[in-house]
PDB file of C-alpha atoms in Angstrom:
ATOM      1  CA  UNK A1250      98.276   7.427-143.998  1.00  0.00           C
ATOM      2  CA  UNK A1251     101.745   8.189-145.794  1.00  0.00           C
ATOM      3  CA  UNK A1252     102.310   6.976-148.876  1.00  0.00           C
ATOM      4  CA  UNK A1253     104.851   4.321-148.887  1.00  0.00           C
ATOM      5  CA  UNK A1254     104.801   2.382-152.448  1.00  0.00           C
ATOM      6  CA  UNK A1255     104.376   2.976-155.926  1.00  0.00           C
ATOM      7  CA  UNK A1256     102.568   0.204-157.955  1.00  0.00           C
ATOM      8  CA  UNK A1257     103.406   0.377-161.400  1.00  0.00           C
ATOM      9  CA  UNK A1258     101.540  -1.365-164.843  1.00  0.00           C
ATOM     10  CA  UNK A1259     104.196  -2.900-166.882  1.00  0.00           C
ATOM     11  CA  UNK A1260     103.531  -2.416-170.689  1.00  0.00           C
ATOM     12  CA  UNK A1261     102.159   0.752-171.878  1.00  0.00           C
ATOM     13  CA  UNK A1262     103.442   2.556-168.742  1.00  0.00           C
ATOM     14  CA  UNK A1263     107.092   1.215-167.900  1.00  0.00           C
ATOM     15  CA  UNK A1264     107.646   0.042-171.484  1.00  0.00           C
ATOM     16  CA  UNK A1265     106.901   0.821-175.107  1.00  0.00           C
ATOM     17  CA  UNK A1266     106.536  -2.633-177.212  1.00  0.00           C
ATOM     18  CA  UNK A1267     104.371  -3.016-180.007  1.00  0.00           C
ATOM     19  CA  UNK A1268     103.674  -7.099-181.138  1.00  0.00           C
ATOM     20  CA  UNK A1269     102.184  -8.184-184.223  1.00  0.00           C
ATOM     21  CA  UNK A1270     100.676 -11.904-183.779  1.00  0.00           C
ATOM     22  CA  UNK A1271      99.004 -12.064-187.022  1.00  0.00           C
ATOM     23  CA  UNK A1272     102.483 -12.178-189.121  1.00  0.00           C
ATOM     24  CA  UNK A1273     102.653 -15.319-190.908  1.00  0.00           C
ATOM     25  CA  UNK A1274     106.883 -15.464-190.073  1.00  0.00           C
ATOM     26  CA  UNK A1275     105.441 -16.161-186.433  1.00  0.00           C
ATOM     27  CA  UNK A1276     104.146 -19.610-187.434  1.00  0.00           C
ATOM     28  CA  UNK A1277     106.444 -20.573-190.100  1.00  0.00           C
ATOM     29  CA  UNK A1278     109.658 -19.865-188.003  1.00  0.00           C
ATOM     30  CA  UNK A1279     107.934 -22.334-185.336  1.00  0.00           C
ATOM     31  CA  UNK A1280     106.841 -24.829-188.167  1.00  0.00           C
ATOM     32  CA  UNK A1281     110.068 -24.968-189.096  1.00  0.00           C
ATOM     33  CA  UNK A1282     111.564 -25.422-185.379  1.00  0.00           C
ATOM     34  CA  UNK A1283     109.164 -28.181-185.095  1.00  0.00           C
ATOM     35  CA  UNK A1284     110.402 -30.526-187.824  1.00  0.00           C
ATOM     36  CA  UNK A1285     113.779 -30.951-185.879  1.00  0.00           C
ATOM     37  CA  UNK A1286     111.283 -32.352-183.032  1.00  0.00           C
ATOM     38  CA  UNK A1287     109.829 -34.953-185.493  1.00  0.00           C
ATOM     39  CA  UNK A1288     106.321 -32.580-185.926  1.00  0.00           C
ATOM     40  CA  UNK A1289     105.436 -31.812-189.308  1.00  0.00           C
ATOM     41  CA  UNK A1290     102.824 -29.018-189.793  1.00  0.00           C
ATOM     42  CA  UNK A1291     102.561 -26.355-192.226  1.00  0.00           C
ATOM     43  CA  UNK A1292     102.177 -23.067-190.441  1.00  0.00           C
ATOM     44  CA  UNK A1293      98.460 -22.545-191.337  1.00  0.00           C
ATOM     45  CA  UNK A1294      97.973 -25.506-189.340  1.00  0.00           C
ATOM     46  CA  UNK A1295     100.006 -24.156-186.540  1.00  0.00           C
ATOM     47  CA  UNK A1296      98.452 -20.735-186.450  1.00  0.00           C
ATOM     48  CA  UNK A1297      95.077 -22.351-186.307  1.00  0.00           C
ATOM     49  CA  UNK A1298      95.778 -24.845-183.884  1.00  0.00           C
ATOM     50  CA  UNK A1299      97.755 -22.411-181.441  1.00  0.00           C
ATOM     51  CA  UNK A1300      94.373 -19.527-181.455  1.00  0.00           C
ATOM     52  CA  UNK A1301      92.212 -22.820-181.182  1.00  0.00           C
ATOM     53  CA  UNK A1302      93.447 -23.712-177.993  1.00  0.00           C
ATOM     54  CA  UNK A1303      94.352 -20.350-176.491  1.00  0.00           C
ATOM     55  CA  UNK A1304      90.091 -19.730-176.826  1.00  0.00           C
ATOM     56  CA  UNK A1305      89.263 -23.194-175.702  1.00  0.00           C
ATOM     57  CA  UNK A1306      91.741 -21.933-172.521  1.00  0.00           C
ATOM     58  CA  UNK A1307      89.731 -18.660-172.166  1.00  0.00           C
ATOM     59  CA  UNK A1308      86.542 -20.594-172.141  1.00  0.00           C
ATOM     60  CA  UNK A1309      87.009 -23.127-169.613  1.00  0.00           C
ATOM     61  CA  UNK A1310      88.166 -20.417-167.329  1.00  0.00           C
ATOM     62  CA  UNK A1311      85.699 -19.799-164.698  1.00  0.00           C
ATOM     63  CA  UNK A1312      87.260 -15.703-164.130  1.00  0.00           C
ATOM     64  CA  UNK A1313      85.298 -13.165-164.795  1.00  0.00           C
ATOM     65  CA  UNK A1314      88.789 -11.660-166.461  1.00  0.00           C
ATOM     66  CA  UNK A1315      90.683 -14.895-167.188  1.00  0.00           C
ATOM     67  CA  UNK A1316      93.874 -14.504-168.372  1.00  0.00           C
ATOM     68  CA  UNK A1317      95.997 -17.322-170.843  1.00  0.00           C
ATOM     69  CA  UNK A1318      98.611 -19.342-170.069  1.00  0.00           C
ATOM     70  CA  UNK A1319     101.176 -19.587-172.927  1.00  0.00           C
ATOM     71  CA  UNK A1320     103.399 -21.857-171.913  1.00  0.00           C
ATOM     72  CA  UNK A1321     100.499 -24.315-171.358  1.00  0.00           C
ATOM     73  CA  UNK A1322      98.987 -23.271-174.424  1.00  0.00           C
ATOM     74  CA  UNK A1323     101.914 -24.874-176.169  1.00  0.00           C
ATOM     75  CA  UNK A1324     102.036 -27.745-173.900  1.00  0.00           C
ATOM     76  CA  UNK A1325      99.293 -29.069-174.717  1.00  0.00           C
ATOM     77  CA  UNK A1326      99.971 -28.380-178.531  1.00  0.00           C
ATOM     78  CA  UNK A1327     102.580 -30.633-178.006  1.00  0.00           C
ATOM     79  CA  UNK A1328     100.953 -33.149-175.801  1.00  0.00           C
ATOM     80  CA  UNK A1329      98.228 -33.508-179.315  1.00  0.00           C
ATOM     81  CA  UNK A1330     101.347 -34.243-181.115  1.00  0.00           C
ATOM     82  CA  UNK A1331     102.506 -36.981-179.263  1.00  0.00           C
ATOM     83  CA  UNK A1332     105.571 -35.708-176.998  1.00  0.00           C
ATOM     84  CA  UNK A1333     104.663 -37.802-174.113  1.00  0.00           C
ATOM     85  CA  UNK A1334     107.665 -36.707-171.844  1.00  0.00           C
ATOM     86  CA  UNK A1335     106.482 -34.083-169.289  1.00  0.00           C
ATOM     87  CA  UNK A1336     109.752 -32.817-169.183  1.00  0.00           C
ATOM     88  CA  UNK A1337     110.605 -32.324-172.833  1.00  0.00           C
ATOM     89  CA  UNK A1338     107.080 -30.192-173.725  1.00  0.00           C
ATOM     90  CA  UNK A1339     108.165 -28.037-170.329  1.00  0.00           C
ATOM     91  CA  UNK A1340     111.360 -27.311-171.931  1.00  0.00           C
ATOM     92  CA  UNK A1341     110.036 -27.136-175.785  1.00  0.00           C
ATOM     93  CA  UNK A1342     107.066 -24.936-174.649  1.00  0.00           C
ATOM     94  CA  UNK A1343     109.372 -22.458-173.130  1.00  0.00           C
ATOM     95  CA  UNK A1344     110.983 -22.605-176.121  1.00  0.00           C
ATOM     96  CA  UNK A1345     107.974 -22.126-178.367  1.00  0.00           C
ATOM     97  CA  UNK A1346     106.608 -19.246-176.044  1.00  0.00           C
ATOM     98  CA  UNK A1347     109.877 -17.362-176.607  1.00  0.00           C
ATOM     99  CA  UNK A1348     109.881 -18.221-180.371  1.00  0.00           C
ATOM    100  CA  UNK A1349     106.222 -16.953-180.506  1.00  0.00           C
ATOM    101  CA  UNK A1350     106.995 -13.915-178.697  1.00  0.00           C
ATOM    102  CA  UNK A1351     110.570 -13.447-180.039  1.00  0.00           C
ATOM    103  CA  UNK A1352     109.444 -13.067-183.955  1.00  0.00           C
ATOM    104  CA  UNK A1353     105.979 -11.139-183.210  1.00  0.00           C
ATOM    105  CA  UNK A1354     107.879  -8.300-181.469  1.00  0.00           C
ATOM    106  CA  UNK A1355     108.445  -5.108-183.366  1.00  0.00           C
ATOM    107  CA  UNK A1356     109.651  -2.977-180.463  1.00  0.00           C
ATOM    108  CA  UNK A1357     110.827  -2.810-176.802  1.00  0.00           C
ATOM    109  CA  UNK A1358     111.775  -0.118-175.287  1.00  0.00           C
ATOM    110  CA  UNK A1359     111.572   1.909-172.274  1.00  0.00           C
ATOM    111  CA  UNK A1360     109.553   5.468-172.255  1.00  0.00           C
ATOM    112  CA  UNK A1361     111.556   8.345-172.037  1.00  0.00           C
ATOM    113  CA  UNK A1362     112.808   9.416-168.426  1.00  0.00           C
ATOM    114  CA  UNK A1363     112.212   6.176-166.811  1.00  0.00           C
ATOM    115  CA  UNK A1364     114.830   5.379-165.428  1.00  0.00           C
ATOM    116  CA  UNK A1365     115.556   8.872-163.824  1.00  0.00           C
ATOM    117  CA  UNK A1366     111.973   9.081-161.978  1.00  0.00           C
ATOM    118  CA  UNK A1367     112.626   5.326-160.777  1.00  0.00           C
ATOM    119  CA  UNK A1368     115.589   6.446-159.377  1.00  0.00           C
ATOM    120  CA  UNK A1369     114.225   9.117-158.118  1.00  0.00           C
ATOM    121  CA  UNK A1370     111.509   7.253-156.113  1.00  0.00           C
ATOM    122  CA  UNK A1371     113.447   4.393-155.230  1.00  0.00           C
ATOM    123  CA  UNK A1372     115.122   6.034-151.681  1.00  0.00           C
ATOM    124  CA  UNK A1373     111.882   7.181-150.525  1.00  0.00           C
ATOM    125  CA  UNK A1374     109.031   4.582-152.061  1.00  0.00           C
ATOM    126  CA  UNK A1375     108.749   0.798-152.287  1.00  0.00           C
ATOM    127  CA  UNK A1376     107.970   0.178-155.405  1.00  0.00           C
ATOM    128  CA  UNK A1377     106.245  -3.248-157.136  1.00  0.00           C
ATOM    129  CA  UNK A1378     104.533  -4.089-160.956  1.00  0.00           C
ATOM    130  CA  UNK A1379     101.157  -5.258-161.344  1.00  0.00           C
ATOM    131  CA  UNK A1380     100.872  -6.938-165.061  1.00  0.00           C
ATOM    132  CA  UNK A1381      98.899  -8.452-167.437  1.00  0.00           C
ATOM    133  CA  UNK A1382     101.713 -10.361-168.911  1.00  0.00           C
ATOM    134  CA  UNK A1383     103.059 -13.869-168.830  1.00  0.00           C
ATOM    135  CA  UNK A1384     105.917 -14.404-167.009  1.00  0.00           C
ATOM    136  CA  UNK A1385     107.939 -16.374-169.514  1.00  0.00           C
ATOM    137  CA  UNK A1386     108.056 -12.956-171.388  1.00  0.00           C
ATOM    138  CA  UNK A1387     107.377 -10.152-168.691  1.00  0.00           C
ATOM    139  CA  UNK A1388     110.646 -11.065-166.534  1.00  0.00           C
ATOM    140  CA  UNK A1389     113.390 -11.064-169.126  1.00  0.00           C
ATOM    141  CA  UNK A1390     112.290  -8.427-170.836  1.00  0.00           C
ATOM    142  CA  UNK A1391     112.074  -6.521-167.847  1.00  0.00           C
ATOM    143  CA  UNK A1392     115.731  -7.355-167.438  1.00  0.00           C
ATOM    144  CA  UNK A1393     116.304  -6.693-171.354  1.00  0.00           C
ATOM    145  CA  UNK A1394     115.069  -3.056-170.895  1.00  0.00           C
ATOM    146  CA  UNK A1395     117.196  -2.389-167.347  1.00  0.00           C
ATOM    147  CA  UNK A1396     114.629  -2.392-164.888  1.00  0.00           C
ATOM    148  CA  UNK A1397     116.033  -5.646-162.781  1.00  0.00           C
ATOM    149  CA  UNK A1398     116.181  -5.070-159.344  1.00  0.00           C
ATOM    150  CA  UNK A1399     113.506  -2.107-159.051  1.00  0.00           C
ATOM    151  CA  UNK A1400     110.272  -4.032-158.711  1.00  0.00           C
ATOM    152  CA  UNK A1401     109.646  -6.255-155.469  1.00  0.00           C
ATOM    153  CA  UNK A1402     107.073  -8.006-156.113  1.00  0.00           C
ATOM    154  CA  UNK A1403     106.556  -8.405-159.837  1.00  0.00           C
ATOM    155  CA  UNK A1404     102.880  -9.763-159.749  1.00  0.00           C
ATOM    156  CA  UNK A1405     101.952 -11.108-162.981  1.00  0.00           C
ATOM    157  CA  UNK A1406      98.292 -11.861-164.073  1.00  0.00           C
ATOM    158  CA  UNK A1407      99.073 -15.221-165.937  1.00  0.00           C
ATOM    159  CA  UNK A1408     100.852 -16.891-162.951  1.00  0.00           C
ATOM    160  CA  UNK A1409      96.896 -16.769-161.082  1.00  0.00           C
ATOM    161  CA  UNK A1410      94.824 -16.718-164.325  1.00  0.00           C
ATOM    162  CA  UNK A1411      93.199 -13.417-163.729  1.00  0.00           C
ATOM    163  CA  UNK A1412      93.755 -10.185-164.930  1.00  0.00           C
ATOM    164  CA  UNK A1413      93.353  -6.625-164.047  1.00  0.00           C
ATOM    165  CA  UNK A1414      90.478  -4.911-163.510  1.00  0.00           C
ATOM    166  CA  UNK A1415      90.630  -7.598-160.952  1.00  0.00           C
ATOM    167  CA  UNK A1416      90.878  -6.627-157.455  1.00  0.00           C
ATOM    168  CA  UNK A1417      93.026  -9.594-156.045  1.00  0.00           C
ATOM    169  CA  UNK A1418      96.185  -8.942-158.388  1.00  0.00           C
ATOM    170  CA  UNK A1419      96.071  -5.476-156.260  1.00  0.00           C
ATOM    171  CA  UNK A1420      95.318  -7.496-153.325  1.00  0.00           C
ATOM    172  CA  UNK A1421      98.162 -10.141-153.538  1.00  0.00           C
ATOM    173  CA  UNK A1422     100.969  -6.968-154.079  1.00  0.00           C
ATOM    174  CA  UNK A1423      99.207  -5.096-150.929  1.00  0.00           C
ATOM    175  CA  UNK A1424      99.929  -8.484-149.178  1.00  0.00           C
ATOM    176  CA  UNK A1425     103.092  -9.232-150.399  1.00  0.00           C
ATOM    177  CA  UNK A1426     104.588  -5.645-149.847  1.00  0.00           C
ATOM    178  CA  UNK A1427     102.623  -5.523-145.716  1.00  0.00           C
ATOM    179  CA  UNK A1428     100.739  -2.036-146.519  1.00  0.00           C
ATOM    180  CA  UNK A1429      97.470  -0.920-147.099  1.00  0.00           C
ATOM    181  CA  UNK A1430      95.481   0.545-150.164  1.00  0.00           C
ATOM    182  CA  UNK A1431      95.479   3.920-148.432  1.00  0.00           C
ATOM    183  CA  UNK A1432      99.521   3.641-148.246  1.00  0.00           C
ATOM    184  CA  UNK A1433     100.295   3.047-152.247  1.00  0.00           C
ATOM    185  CA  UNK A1434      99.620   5.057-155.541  1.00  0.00           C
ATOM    186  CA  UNK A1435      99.134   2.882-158.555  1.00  0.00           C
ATOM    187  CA  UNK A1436     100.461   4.340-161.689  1.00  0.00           C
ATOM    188  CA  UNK A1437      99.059   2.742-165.441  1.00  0.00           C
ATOM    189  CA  UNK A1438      98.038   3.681-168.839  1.00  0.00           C
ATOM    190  CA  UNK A1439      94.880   1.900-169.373  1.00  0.00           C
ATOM    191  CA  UNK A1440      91.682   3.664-167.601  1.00  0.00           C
ATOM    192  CA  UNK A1441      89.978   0.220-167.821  1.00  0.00           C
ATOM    193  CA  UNK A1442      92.731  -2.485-166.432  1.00  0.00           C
ATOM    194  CA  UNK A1443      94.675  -0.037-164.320  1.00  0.00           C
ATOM    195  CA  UNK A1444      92.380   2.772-162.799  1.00  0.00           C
ATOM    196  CA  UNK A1445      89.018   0.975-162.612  1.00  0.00           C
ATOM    197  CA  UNK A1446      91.016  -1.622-161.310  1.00  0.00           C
ATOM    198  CA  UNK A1447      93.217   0.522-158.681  1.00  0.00           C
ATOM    199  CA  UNK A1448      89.679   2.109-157.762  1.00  0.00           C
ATOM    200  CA  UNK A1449      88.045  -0.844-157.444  1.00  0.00           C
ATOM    201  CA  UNK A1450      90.597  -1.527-154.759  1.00  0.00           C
ATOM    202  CA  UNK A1451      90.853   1.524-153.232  1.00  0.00           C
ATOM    203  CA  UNK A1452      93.990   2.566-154.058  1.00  0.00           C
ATOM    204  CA  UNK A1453      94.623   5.661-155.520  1.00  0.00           C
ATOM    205  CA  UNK A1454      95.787   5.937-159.124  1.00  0.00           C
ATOM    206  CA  UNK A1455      97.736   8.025-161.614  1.00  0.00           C
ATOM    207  CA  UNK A1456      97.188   8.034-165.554  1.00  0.00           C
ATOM    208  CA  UNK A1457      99.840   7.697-167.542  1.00  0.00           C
ATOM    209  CA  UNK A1458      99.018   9.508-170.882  1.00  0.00           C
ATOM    210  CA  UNK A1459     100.809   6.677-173.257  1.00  0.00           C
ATOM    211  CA  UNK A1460     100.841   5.685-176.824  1.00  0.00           C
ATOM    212  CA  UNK A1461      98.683   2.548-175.673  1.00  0.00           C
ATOM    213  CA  UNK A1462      96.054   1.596-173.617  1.00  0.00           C
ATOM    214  CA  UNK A1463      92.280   2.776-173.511  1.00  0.00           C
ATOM    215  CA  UNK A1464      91.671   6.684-172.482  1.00  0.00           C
ATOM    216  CA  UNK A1465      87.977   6.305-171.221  1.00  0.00           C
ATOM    217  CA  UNK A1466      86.307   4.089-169.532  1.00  0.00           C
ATOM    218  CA  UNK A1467      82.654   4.702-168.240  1.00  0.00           C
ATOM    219  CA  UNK A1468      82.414   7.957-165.491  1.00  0.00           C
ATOM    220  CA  UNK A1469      86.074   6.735-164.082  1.00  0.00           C
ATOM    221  CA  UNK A1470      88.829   8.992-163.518  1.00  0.00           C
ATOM    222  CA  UNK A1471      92.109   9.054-162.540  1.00  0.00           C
ATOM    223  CA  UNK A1472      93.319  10.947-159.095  1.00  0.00           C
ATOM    224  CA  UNK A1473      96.030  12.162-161.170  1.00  0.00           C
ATOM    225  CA  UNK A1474      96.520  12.812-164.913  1.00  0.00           C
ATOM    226  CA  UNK A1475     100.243  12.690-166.271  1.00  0.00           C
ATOM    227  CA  UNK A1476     100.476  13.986-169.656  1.00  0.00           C
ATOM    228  CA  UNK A1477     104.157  12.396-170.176  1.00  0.00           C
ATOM    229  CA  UNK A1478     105.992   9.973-167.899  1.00  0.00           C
ATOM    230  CA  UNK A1479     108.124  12.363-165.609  1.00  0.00           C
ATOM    231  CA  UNK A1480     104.671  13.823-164.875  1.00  0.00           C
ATOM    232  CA  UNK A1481     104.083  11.700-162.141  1.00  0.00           C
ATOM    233  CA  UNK A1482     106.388  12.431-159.523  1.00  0.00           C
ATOM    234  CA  UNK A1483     104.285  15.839-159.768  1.00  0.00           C
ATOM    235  CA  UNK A1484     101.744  13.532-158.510  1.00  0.00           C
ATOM    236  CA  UNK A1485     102.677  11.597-156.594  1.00  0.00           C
ATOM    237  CA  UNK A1486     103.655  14.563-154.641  1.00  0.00           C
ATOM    238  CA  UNK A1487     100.149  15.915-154.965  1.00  0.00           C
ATOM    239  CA  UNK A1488      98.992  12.748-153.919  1.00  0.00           C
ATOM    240  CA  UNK A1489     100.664  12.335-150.892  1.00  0.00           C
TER     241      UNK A1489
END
């Protein structure tokens, strides 16, 4: 069959970031947010509090690769310190999720010669984003860095709970976009999340040789190596 989209990993393919979620500003910049809400913590408490519940999340998952939910995360932070009003933790947990991820981020950027190979592709390939993100981050900053109106559909792991290797993230953007496994290449950094889990859906997959993401992962390989970015309109040509 013909090739006829291009699945792309987000972070560590697409885009450069680097977050630190250990810095101590993290939790005192939301400590201090939190007194104008009538909460008064010190940010050791909200650190603690914050990990405690994203594990207690991961553990009553029943995936085999759940995934967090931020924004509930801090919804329920709030909900233990008595805002009641469903509507006001919505809107303070977006907040808090931005806040979180606002302060912890060091850099965002795209990789060189994105854009051009996008463009490039884009008048001959459908092309869609499979992610381990959350959406409350992965969708503006995908609209920070330019890449609005690229990506149809944008699945992200933390809107079903799952994450990659897991075949049904594949399967959902292989639904969405009407075409078969055989008829897309999926194109990541991580030979774990991304190529195990393209192979493990039968889609074939090019590595991405980025500063993040693991290199090896038991006896699996990639059907195509890129060394740098542009690489892979080499093969997705050899591919196809």
């Amino acid at each position: 069959m013909a090739i006829e989209g291009i699945l792309f990993d987000l972070y560590g393919t697409l885009i450069d970031i680097e977050t630190d979620e250990s810095m101590d500003e993290i939790y005192r910049g939301i400590a201090h947010f939190l007194t104008y809400e009538g909460i008064q913590l010190h940010r050791g408490e909200v650190r603690d509090l914050y990990w405690q519940l994203l594990k207690q999340q991961k553990l009553e998952s029943n995936e085999k690769y759940p995934e967090i939910d931020v924004e509930k995360i801090w919804n329920a932070f709030l909900q233990q310190h008595g805002i009641d009003s469903a509507p006001v933790r919505k809107r303070l947990s977006d907040i808090l999720s931005h806040l979180h991820r606002g302060i912890s981020r060091k850099r965002l950027q795209l990789y060189p010669e994105v854009l051009r190979v996008l463009n490039a592709l884009r008048s001959n390939y459908r092309m869609g984003i499979i992610s381990d993100a959350q959406p409350c981050f992965a969708l503006p900053e995908i609209q920070a860095v330019g890449l609005g109106g690229y990506f149809s559909p944008v699945v992200i792991s933390a809107d079903d709970g799952f994450r990659k290797p897991d075949s049904r993230l594949f399967a959902k953007a292989l639904d969405f976009m009407q075409l078969k496994p055989a008829q897309v290449i999926y194109v990541g950094n991580d030979m774990y999340r991304d190529i195990y889990g393209a192979n493990r859906a039968g889609i074939k997959a090019i590595f991405v040789d980025s500063n993040q993401g693991e290199k090896y992962y038991e006896d699996v390989k990639p059907d195509y190596f890129a060394h740098r970015f542009e690489d892979i309109l080499q093969g997705i040509a050899t591919l196809s």
